[in-house]
Amino acid sequence: MTNVLIDADELIYKACAAAEYDLEMGGNHVLMSDFGTTQRIFCDQEAKICEALGAEEVVMALSDRKNFRKDVLPTYKSNRKNSRKPLAFPRLRQWVEDEYHTIERPGLEADDLLGIFHGDFDYIAASDKDLLTIPTKVYSLMKDKVTEVSPAQANYNWLLQTLVGDRVDGYAGCPGMGPVKAKAFLDRAGSIPGEISGGEIPETWAAIVEAFEDKELTAEDALQQARVARILRPLDWDEEAQKPILWGPC
């Protein structure tokens, strides 16, 4: 039986945003949302995922309201604090919790849940490029495409994100390292372009630290970026203590 772990945050957000509409009332314009429409759009998205993958069982991953990365880097997603979620978001999230089998853990984003529990599923479903840092089969609803990510490719993508950063999520990476320069940097570090094997991580990490230090930053600055960029994997989570195990160089 094919099963899939889905980033429910993505489906909820898209459904609620798509259901909003502008209603004119006595010369005023009021933003409205029909809850039944949000439910229908959510279910349509789920159905498309199941049809594309032949999935018979789905589990929904939901982000906790707290985020451990904000303890690592206080600016993480701070640029979003004044942005609103679409109408009906809390209500649709509660409906998903009531109607579906869901996974949630304290301090974790849905992405982390996909990373930690991917081994229990045939596929994970999420459109965020960050999920390409997980060694598994990733289905993107946006692209209608399955990408099989090897462990070496996952390491490469994670370290690439560490160098480039993510302005949307509020972390800067290494100054002066755009995607092209960062890819060239990592391709020199690994034996195969686009891949960093587990055995190559220590030497690659030393080079990354040196790149940060060349910009008058420190090894701690580099580590901070790597920790917020890293989507958690099974060994990065202590299920008994219910807390993340932050990555660090050996």
PDB file of C-alpha atoms in Angstrom:
ATOM      1  CA  MET A   1       0.000   0.000   0.000  1.00  0.00           C
ATOM      2  CA  THR A   2       1.527   3.322  -1.109  1.00  0.00           C
ATOM      3  CA  ASN A   3       1.562   5.976   1.571  1.00  0.00           C
ATOM      4  CA  VAL A   4       2.591   9.632   1.574  1.00  0.00           C
ATOM      5  CA  LEU A   5       3.432  12.229   4.206  1.00  0.00           C
ATOM      6  CA  ILE A   6       2.121  15.625   3.103  1.00  0.00           C
ATOM      7  CA  ASP A   7       3.133  19.146   4.099  1.00  0.00           C
ATOM      8  CA  ALA A   8      -0.337  20.167   5.271  1.00  0.00           C
ATOM      9  CA  ASP A   9       0.742  23.769   5.903  1.00  0.00           C
ATOM     10  CA  GLU A  10       1.278  24.225   2.179  1.00  0.00           C
ATOM     11  CA  LEU A  11      -2.153  22.860   1.257  1.00  0.00           C
ATOM     12  CA  ILE A  12      -3.932  24.834   3.985  1.00  0.00           C
ATOM     13  CA  TYR A  13      -2.270  28.105   3.033  1.00  0.00           C
ATOM     14  CA  LYS A  14      -2.967  27.680  -0.685  1.00  0.00           C
ATOM     15  CA  ALA A  15      -6.580  26.658  -0.087  1.00  0.00           C
ATOM     16  CA  CYS A  16      -7.290  29.610   2.194  1.00  0.00           C
ATOM     17  CA  ALA A  17      -5.548  32.120  -0.084  1.00  0.00           C
ATOM     18  CA  ALA A  18      -7.435  30.860  -3.142  1.00  0.00           C
ATOM     19  CA  ALA A  19     -10.796  31.077  -1.349  1.00  0.00           C
ATOM     20  CA  GLU A  20     -10.495  34.779  -0.500  1.00  0.00           C
ATOM     21  CA  TYR A  21     -12.592  37.214  -2.494  1.00  0.00           C
ATOM     22  CA  ASP A  22     -13.404  40.929  -2.547  1.00  0.00           C
ATOM     23  CA  LEU A  23     -17.018  41.819  -1.723  1.00  0.00           C
ATOM     24  CA  GLU A  24     -18.312  45.351  -2.348  1.00  0.00           C
ATOM     25  CA  MET A  25     -20.734  46.501   0.356  1.00  0.00           C
ATOM     26  CA  GLY A  26     -22.157  50.028   0.204  1.00  0.00           C
ATOM     27  CA  GLY A  27     -19.103  51.467  -1.479  1.00  0.00           C
ATOM     28  CA  ASN A  28     -16.706  49.598   0.804  1.00  0.00           C
ATOM     29  CA  HIS A  29     -14.639  46.586  -0.183  1.00  0.00           C
ATOM     30  CA  VAL A  30     -14.526  43.721   2.310  1.00  0.00           C
ATOM     31  CA  LEU A  31     -12.220  40.738   2.101  1.00  0.00           C
ATOM     32  CA  MET A  32     -14.273  37.563   2.500  1.00  0.00           C
ATOM     33  CA  SER A  33     -13.731  33.817   2.528  1.00  0.00           C
ATOM     34  CA  ASP A  34     -16.072  30.867   2.180  1.00  0.00           C
ATOM     35  CA  PHE A  35     -15.015  28.023   4.464  1.00  0.00           C
ATOM     36  CA  GLY A  36     -16.647  25.363   2.309  1.00  0.00           C
ATOM     37  CA  THR A  37     -14.515  26.552  -0.593  1.00  0.00           C
ATOM     38  CA  THR A  38     -11.332  26.223   1.477  1.00  0.00           C
ATOM     39  CA  GLN A  39     -12.300  22.638   2.336  1.00  0.00           C
ATOM     40  CA  ARG A  40     -13.005  21.790  -1.305  1.00  0.00           C
ATOM     41  CA  ILE A  41      -9.711  23.269  -2.523  1.00  0.00           C
ATOM     42  CA  PHE A  42      -7.790  21.456   0.217  1.00  0.00           C
ATOM     43  CA  CYS A  43      -9.398  18.139  -0.692  1.00  0.00           C
ATOM     44  CA  ASP A  44      -8.796  18.734  -4.399  1.00  0.00           C
ATOM     45  CA  GLN A  45      -5.088  19.229  -3.716  1.00  0.00           C
ATOM     46  CA  GLU A  46      -4.931  16.087  -1.610  1.00  0.00           C
ATOM     47  CA  ALA A  47      -6.733  14.119  -4.322  1.00  0.00           C
ATOM     48  CA  LYS A  48      -4.257  15.306  -6.968  1.00  0.00           C
ATOM     49  CA  ILE A  49      -1.334  14.155  -4.817  1.00  0.00           C
ATOM     50  CA  CYS A  50      -2.921  10.755  -4.232  1.00  0.00           C
ATOM     51  CA  GLU A  51      -3.738  10.327  -7.917  1.00  0.00           C
ATOM     52  CA  ALA A  52      -0.230  11.302  -9.028  1.00  0.00           C
ATOM     53  CA  LEU A  53       1.417   8.888  -6.593  1.00  0.00           C
ATOM     54  CA  GLY A  54      -1.193   6.144  -6.467  1.00  0.00           C
ATOM     55  CA  ALA A  55      -1.351   6.767  -2.733  1.00  0.00           C
ATOM     56  CA  GLU A  56      -3.906   4.943  -0.623  1.00  0.00           C
ATOM     57  CA  GLU A  57      -2.909   6.369   2.735  1.00  0.00           C
ATOM     58  CA  VAL A  58      -1.987   9.947   3.653  1.00  0.00           C
ATOM     59  CA  VAL A  59      -0.687  11.582   6.803  1.00  0.00           C
ATOM     60  CA  MET A  60      -0.660  15.362   7.246  1.00  0.00           C
ATOM     61  CA  ALA A  61       2.357  17.111   8.792  1.00  0.00           C
ATOM     62  CA  LEU A  62       1.555  20.316  10.688  1.00  0.00           C
ATOM     63  CA  SER A  63       3.939  22.959  12.021  1.00  0.00           C
ATOM     64  CA  ASP A  64       3.960  23.741  15.708  1.00  0.00           C
ATOM     65  CA  ARG A  65       3.219  27.321  16.693  1.00  0.00           C
ATOM     66  CA  LYS A  66       6.732  27.592  18.142  1.00  0.00           C
ATOM     67  CA  ASN A  67       9.893  27.178  16.079  1.00  0.00           C
ATOM     68  CA  PHE A  68      13.219  25.970  17.468  1.00  0.00           C
ATOM     69  CA  ARG A  69      15.150  27.878  14.762  1.00  0.00           C
ATOM     70  CA  LYS A  70      14.202  31.167  16.400  1.00  0.00           C
ATOM     71  CA  ASP A  71      16.281  30.071  19.393  1.00  0.00           C
ATOM     72  CA  VAL A  72      19.224  29.379  17.062  1.00  0.00           C
ATOM     73  CA  LEU A  73      18.810  32.606  15.068  1.00  0.00           C
ATOM     74  CA  PRO A  74      16.391  35.231  16.422  1.00  0.00           C
ATOM     75  CA  THR A  75      15.936  36.804  12.970  1.00  0.00           C
ATOM     76  CA  TYR A  76      14.625  33.554  11.505  1.00  0.00           C
ATOM     77  CA  LYS A  77      11.388  34.417   9.674  1.00  0.00           C
ATOM     78  CA  SER A  78      11.231  37.713  11.576  1.00  0.00           C
ATOM     79  CA  ASN A  79      10.395  39.486   8.316  1.00  0.00           C
ATOM     80  CA  ARG A  80       7.064  37.638   8.306  1.00  0.00           C
ATOM     81  CA  LYS A  81       5.848  38.837  11.693  1.00  0.00           C
ATOM     82  CA  ASN A  82       3.757  41.649  10.200  1.00  0.00           C
ATOM     83  CA  SER A  83       2.344  39.573   7.350  1.00  0.00           C
ATOM     84  CA  ARG A  84      -1.069  37.995   7.791  1.00  0.00           C
ATOM     85  CA  LYS A  85      -2.131  34.447   7.088  1.00  0.00           C
ATOM     86  CA  PRO A  86      -5.059  34.146   4.687  1.00  0.00           C
ATOM     87  CA  LEU A  87      -8.573  34.185   6.118  1.00  0.00           C
ATOM     88  CA  ALA A  88      -9.855  30.897   7.576  1.00  0.00           C
ATOM     89  CA  PHE A  89      -6.327  29.531   8.099  1.00  0.00           C
ATOM     90  CA  PRO A  90      -6.775  28.630  11.809  1.00  0.00           C
ATOM     91  CA  ARG A  91     -10.202  27.119  11.195  1.00  0.00           C
ATOM     92  CA  LEU A  92      -9.068  25.000   8.250  1.00  0.00           C
ATOM     93  CA  ARG A  93      -6.021  23.833  10.184  1.00  0.00           C
ATOM     94  CA  GLN A  94      -8.303  22.701  13.021  1.00  0.00           C
ATOM     95  CA  TRP A  95     -10.544  20.930  10.514  1.00  0.00           C
ATOM     96  CA  VAL A  96      -7.514  19.079   9.131  1.00  0.00           C
ATOM     97  CA  GLU A  97      -6.544  18.032  12.653  1.00  0.00           C
ATOM     98  CA  ASP A  98     -10.069  16.736  13.236  1.00  0.00           C
ATOM     99  CA  GLU A  99     -10.485  14.935   9.911  1.00  0.00           C
ATOM    100  CA  TYR A 100      -7.050  13.508   9.090  1.00  0.00           C
ATOM    101  CA  HIS A 101      -4.268  11.498  10.649  1.00  0.00           C
ATOM    102  CA  THR A 102      -1.745  14.218  11.503  1.00  0.00           C
ATOM    103  CA  ILE A 103       1.780  14.512  12.908  1.00  0.00           C
ATOM    104  CA  GLU A 104       2.970  17.448  14.987  1.00  0.00           C
ATOM    105  CA  ARG A 105       5.943  17.857  17.314  1.00  0.00           C
ATOM    106  CA  PRO A 106       6.899  20.735  19.660  1.00  0.00           C
ATOM    107  CA  GLY A 107       9.060  23.394  18.054  1.00  0.00           C
ATOM    108  CA  LEU A 108       9.124  21.793  14.607  1.00  0.00           C
ATOM    109  CA  GLU A 109       7.994  22.953  11.196  1.00  0.00           C
ATOM    110  CA  ALA A 110       6.095  20.612   8.882  1.00  0.00           C
ATOM    111  CA  ASP A 111       9.263  20.386   6.757  1.00  0.00           C
ATOM    112  CA  ASP A 112      11.135  18.906   9.713  1.00  0.00           C
ATOM    113  CA  LEU A 113       8.450  16.278  10.223  1.00  0.00           C
ATOM    114  CA  LEU A 114       8.792  15.245   6.592  1.00  0.00           C
ATOM    115  CA  GLY A 115      12.532  15.007   7.084  1.00  0.00           C
ATOM    116  CA  ILE A 116      12.387  13.025  10.321  1.00  0.00           C
ATOM    117  CA  PHE A 117       9.657  10.561   9.388  1.00  0.00           C
ATOM    118  CA  HIS A 118      10.260  10.180   5.644  1.00  0.00           C
ATOM    119  CA  GLY A 119      11.546   6.645   6.150  1.00  0.00           C
ATOM    120  CA  ASP A 120       8.066   5.505   7.187  1.00  0.00           C
ATOM    121  CA  PHE A 121       6.559   6.608   3.865  1.00  0.00           C
ATOM    122  CA  ASP A 122       6.948   5.862   0.180  1.00  0.00           C
ATOM    123  CA  TYR A 123       6.882   9.572  -0.654  1.00  0.00           C
ATOM    124  CA  ILE A 124       6.830  12.971   0.957  1.00  0.00           C
ATOM    125  CA  ALA A 125       4.805  15.728  -0.721  1.00  0.00           C
ATOM    126  CA  ALA A 126       5.939  19.364  -0.573  1.00  0.00           C
ATOM    127  CA  SER A 127       6.813  22.012  -3.148  1.00  0.00           C
ATOM    128  CA  ASP A 128       9.419  23.868  -1.062  1.00  0.00           C
ATOM    129  CA  LYS A 129      12.937  23.476  -2.484  1.00  0.00           C
ATOM    130  CA  ASP A 130      14.202  22.935   1.083  1.00  0.00           C
ATOM    131  CA  LEU A 131      12.787  19.408   0.971  1.00  0.00           C
ATOM    132  CA  LEU A 132      15.416  18.530  -1.621  1.00  0.00           C
ATOM    133  CA  THR A 133      17.782  18.406   1.361  1.00  0.00           C
ATOM    134  CA  ILE A 134      16.066  15.165   2.455  1.00  0.00           C
ATOM    135  CA  PRO A 135      17.254  11.845   0.968  1.00  0.00           C
ATOM    136  CA  THR A 136      13.925  10.432  -0.197  1.00  0.00           C
ATOM    137  CA  LYS A 137      11.330  10.651  -2.971  1.00  0.00           C
ATOM    138  CA  VAL A 138       9.831  14.150  -2.981  1.00  0.00           C
ATOM    139  CA  TYR A 139       6.648  14.957  -4.880  1.00  0.00           C
ATOM    140  CA  SER A 140       5.989  18.605  -5.779  1.00  0.00           C
ATOM    141  CA  LEU A 141       2.328  19.395  -6.406  1.00  0.00           C
ATOM    142  CA  MET A 142       3.361  22.693  -7.976  1.00  0.00           C
ATOM    143  CA  LYS A 143       5.562  20.961 -10.571  1.00  0.00           C
ATOM    144  CA  ASP A 144       3.626  17.660 -10.641  1.00  0.00           C
ATOM    145  CA  LYS A 145       6.965  15.911 -10.427  1.00  0.00           C
ATOM    146  CA  VAL A 146       8.717  13.312  -8.281  1.00  0.00           C
ATOM    147  CA  THR A 147      12.387  13.912  -7.491  1.00  0.00           C
ATOM    148  CA  GLU A 148      14.410  11.104  -5.955  1.00  0.00           C
ATOM    149  CA  VAL A 149      17.114  12.659  -3.810  1.00  0.00           C
ATOM    150  CA  SER A 150      20.178  10.618  -2.862  1.00  0.00           C
ATOM    151  CA  PRO A 151      21.964  11.152   0.477  1.00  0.00           C
ATOM    152  CA  ALA A 152      24.880  12.851  -1.306  1.00  0.00           C
ATOM    153  CA  GLN A 153      22.533  15.159  -3.232  1.00  0.00           C
ATOM    154  CA  ALA A 154      20.678  15.983  -0.014  1.00  0.00           C
ATOM    155  CA  ASN A 155      23.946  16.965   1.682  1.00  0.00           C
ATOM    156  CA  TYR A 156      24.895  19.132  -1.290  1.00  0.00           C
ATOM    157  CA  ASN A 157      21.541  20.923  -1.329  1.00  0.00           C
ATOM    158  CA  TRP A 158      21.687  21.576   2.414  1.00  0.00           C
ATOM    159  CA  LEU A 159      25.217  23.005   2.299  1.00  0.00           C
ATOM    160  CA  LEU A 160      24.264  25.050  -0.757  1.00  0.00           C
ATOM    161  CA  GLN A 161      21.394  26.558   1.241  1.00  0.00           C
ATOM    162  CA  THR A 162      23.819  27.235   4.086  1.00  0.00           C
ATOM    163  CA  LEU A 163      26.049  29.257   1.781  1.00  0.00           C
ATOM    164  CA  VAL A 164      23.320  31.062  -0.165  1.00  0.00           C
ATOM    165  CA  GLY A 165      20.924  31.658   2.722  1.00  0.00           C
ATOM    166  CA  ASP A 166      17.247  32.430   2.329  1.00  0.00           C
ATOM    167  CA  ARG A 167      16.134  36.053   2.562  1.00  0.00           C
ATOM    168  CA  VAL A 168      12.494  35.006   2.767  1.00  0.00           C
ATOM    169  CA  ASP A 169      13.241  32.955   5.884  1.00  0.00           C
ATOM    170  CA  GLY A 170      15.491  35.627   7.368  1.00  0.00           C
ATOM    171  CA  TYR A 171      18.963  34.112   7.218  1.00  0.00           C
ATOM    172  CA  ALA A 172      21.711  35.496   5.024  1.00  0.00           C
ATOM    173  CA  GLY A 173      24.169  32.671   4.359  1.00  0.00           C
ATOM    174  CA  CYS A 174      27.726  33.620   3.496  1.00  0.00           C
ATOM    175  CA  PRO A 175      28.091  37.180   2.170  1.00  0.00           C
ATOM    176  CA  GLY A 176      28.820  37.294  -1.541  1.00  0.00           C
ATOM    177  CA  MET A 177      27.745  33.695  -2.118  1.00  0.00           C
ATOM    178  CA  GLY A 178      24.994  33.695  -4.709  1.00  0.00           C
ATOM    179  CA  PRO A 179      23.703  30.399  -6.155  1.00  0.00           C
ATOM    180  CA  VAL A 180      26.185  30.276  -9.054  1.00  0.00           C
ATOM    181  CA  LYS A 181      29.243  31.000  -6.919  1.00  0.00           C
ATOM    182  CA  ALA A 182      28.088  28.645  -4.155  1.00  0.00           C
ATOM    183  CA  LYS A 183      27.529  25.770  -6.601  1.00  0.00           C
ATOM    184  CA  ALA A 184      30.997  26.270  -8.078  1.00  0.00           C
ATOM    185  CA  PHE A 185      32.409  26.321  -4.539  1.00  0.00           C
ATOM    186  CA  LEU A 186      30.725  23.027  -3.576  1.00  0.00           C
ATOM    187  CA  ASP A 187      31.532  21.352  -6.893  1.00  0.00           C
ATOM    188  CA  ARG A 188      35.210  21.929  -6.147  1.00  0.00           C
ATOM    189  CA  ALA A 189      34.758  20.427  -2.701  1.00  0.00           C
ATOM    190  CA  GLY A 190      33.062  17.187  -3.758  1.00  0.00           C
ATOM    191  CA  SER A 191      34.285  14.438  -6.050  1.00  0.00           C
ATOM    192  CA  ILE A 192      31.022  14.484  -8.077  1.00  0.00           C
ATOM    193  CA  PRO A 193      29.315  17.768  -9.085  1.00  0.00           C
ATOM    194  CA  GLY A 194      26.015  18.175  -7.282  1.00  0.00           C
ATOM    195  CA  GLU A 195      26.915  15.685  -4.564  1.00  0.00           C
ATOM    196  CA  ILE A 196      28.663  15.758  -1.190  1.00  0.00           C
ATOM    197  CA  SER A 197      29.053  12.319   0.351  1.00  0.00           C
ATOM    198  CA  GLY A 198      28.985  11.834   4.104  1.00  0.00           C
ATOM    199  CA  GLY A 199      32.738  11.268   4.099  1.00  0.00           C
ATOM    200  CA  GLU A 200      33.310  14.550   2.290  1.00  0.00           C
ATOM    201  CA  ILE A 201      31.373  16.673   4.792  1.00  0.00           C
ATOM    202  CA  PRO A 202      34.245  17.333   7.275  1.00  0.00           C
ATOM    203  CA  GLU A 203      36.605  18.682   4.610  1.00  0.00           C
ATOM    204  CA  THR A 204      33.786  20.590   2.901  1.00  0.00           C
ATOM    205  CA  TRP A 205      32.723  22.079   6.206  1.00  0.00           C
ATOM    206  CA  ALA A 206      36.266  23.286   6.899  1.00  0.00           C
ATOM    207  CA  ALA A 207      36.220  25.062   3.523  1.00  0.00           C
ATOM    208  CA  ILE A 208      32.828  26.616   4.311  1.00  0.00           C
ATOM    209  CA  VAL A 209      34.109  27.935   7.640  1.00  0.00           C
ATOM    210  CA  GLU A 210      37.092  29.428   5.835  1.00  0.00           C
ATOM    211  CA  ALA A 211      34.726  31.147   3.368  1.00  0.00           C
ATOM    212  CA  PHE A 212      32.832  32.713   6.280  1.00  0.00           C
ATOM    213  CA  GLU A 213      36.070  33.765   7.960  1.00  0.00           C
ATOM    214  CA  ASP A 214      37.203  35.411   4.715  1.00  0.00           C
ATOM    215  CA  LYS A 215      34.157  37.663   5.161  1.00  0.00           C
ATOM    216  CA  GLU A 216      35.247  38.514   8.738  1.00  0.00           C
ATOM    217  CA  LEU A 217      32.691  36.125  10.242  1.00  0.00           C
ATOM    218  CA  THR A 218      33.322  33.140  12.500  1.00  0.00           C
ATOM    219  CA  ALA A 219      32.898  29.378  12.589  1.00  0.00           C
ATOM    220  CA  GLU A 220      29.958  29.970  14.940  1.00  0.00           C
ATOM    221  CA  ASP A 221      28.318  32.187  12.329  1.00  0.00           C
ATOM    222  CA  ALA A 222      28.702  29.417   9.759  1.00  0.00           C
ATOM    223  CA  LEU A 223      27.284  26.844  12.164  1.00  0.00           C
ATOM    224  CA  GLN A 224      24.310  29.064  12.939  1.00  0.00           C
ATOM    225  CA  GLN A 225      23.480  29.291   9.223  1.00  0.00           C
ATOM    226  CA  ALA A 226      23.884  25.541   8.748  1.00  0.00           C
ATOM    227  CA  ARG A 227      21.550  24.770  11.638  1.00  0.00           C
ATOM    228  CA  VAL A 228      18.711  26.967  10.435  1.00  0.00           C
ATOM    229  CA  ALA A 229      19.172  25.771   6.832  1.00  0.00           C
ATOM    230  CA  ARG A 230      19.087  22.092   7.801  1.00  0.00           C
ATOM    231  CA  ILE A 231      15.732  20.341   7.577  1.00  0.00           C
ATOM    232  CA  LEU A 232      15.903  17.802  10.378  1.00  0.00           C
ATOM    233  CA  ARG A 233      16.612  14.167   9.556  1.00  0.00           C
ATOM    234  CA  PRO A 234      15.875  11.101  11.728  1.00  0.00           C
ATOM    235  CA  LEU A 235      19.119  11.372  13.721  1.00  0.00           C
ATOM    236  CA  ASP A 236      18.477  15.086  14.350  1.00  0.00           C
ATOM    237  CA  TRP A 237      15.455  14.420  16.581  1.00  0.00           C
ATOM    238  CA  ASP A 238      15.198  12.984  20.109  1.00  0.00           C
ATOM    239  CA  GLU A 239      11.707  11.480  20.198  1.00  0.00           C
ATOM    240  CA  GLU A 240      11.880  10.645  23.906  1.00  0.00           C
ATOM    241  CA  ALA A 241      12.958  14.151  24.938  1.00  0.00           C
ATOM    242  CA  GLN A 242      10.834  15.744  22.196  1.00  0.00           C
ATOM    243  CA  LYS A 243      13.579  18.118  21.123  1.00  0.00           C
ATOM    244  CA  PRO A 244      15.922  18.581  18.148  1.00  0.00           C
ATOM    245  CA  ILE A 245      19.537  17.467  18.169  1.00  0.00           C
ATOM    246  CA  LEU A 246      21.322  20.392  16.530  1.00  0.00           C
ATOM    247  CA  TRP A 247      23.831  19.488  13.843  1.00  0.00           C
ATOM    248  CA  GLY A 248      27.484  20.064  14.547  1.00  0.00           C
ATOM    249  CA  PRO A 249      30.747  19.133  12.810  1.00  0.00           C
ATOM    250  CA  CYS A 250      32.420  15.973  14.076  1.00  0.00           C
TER     251      CYS A 250
END
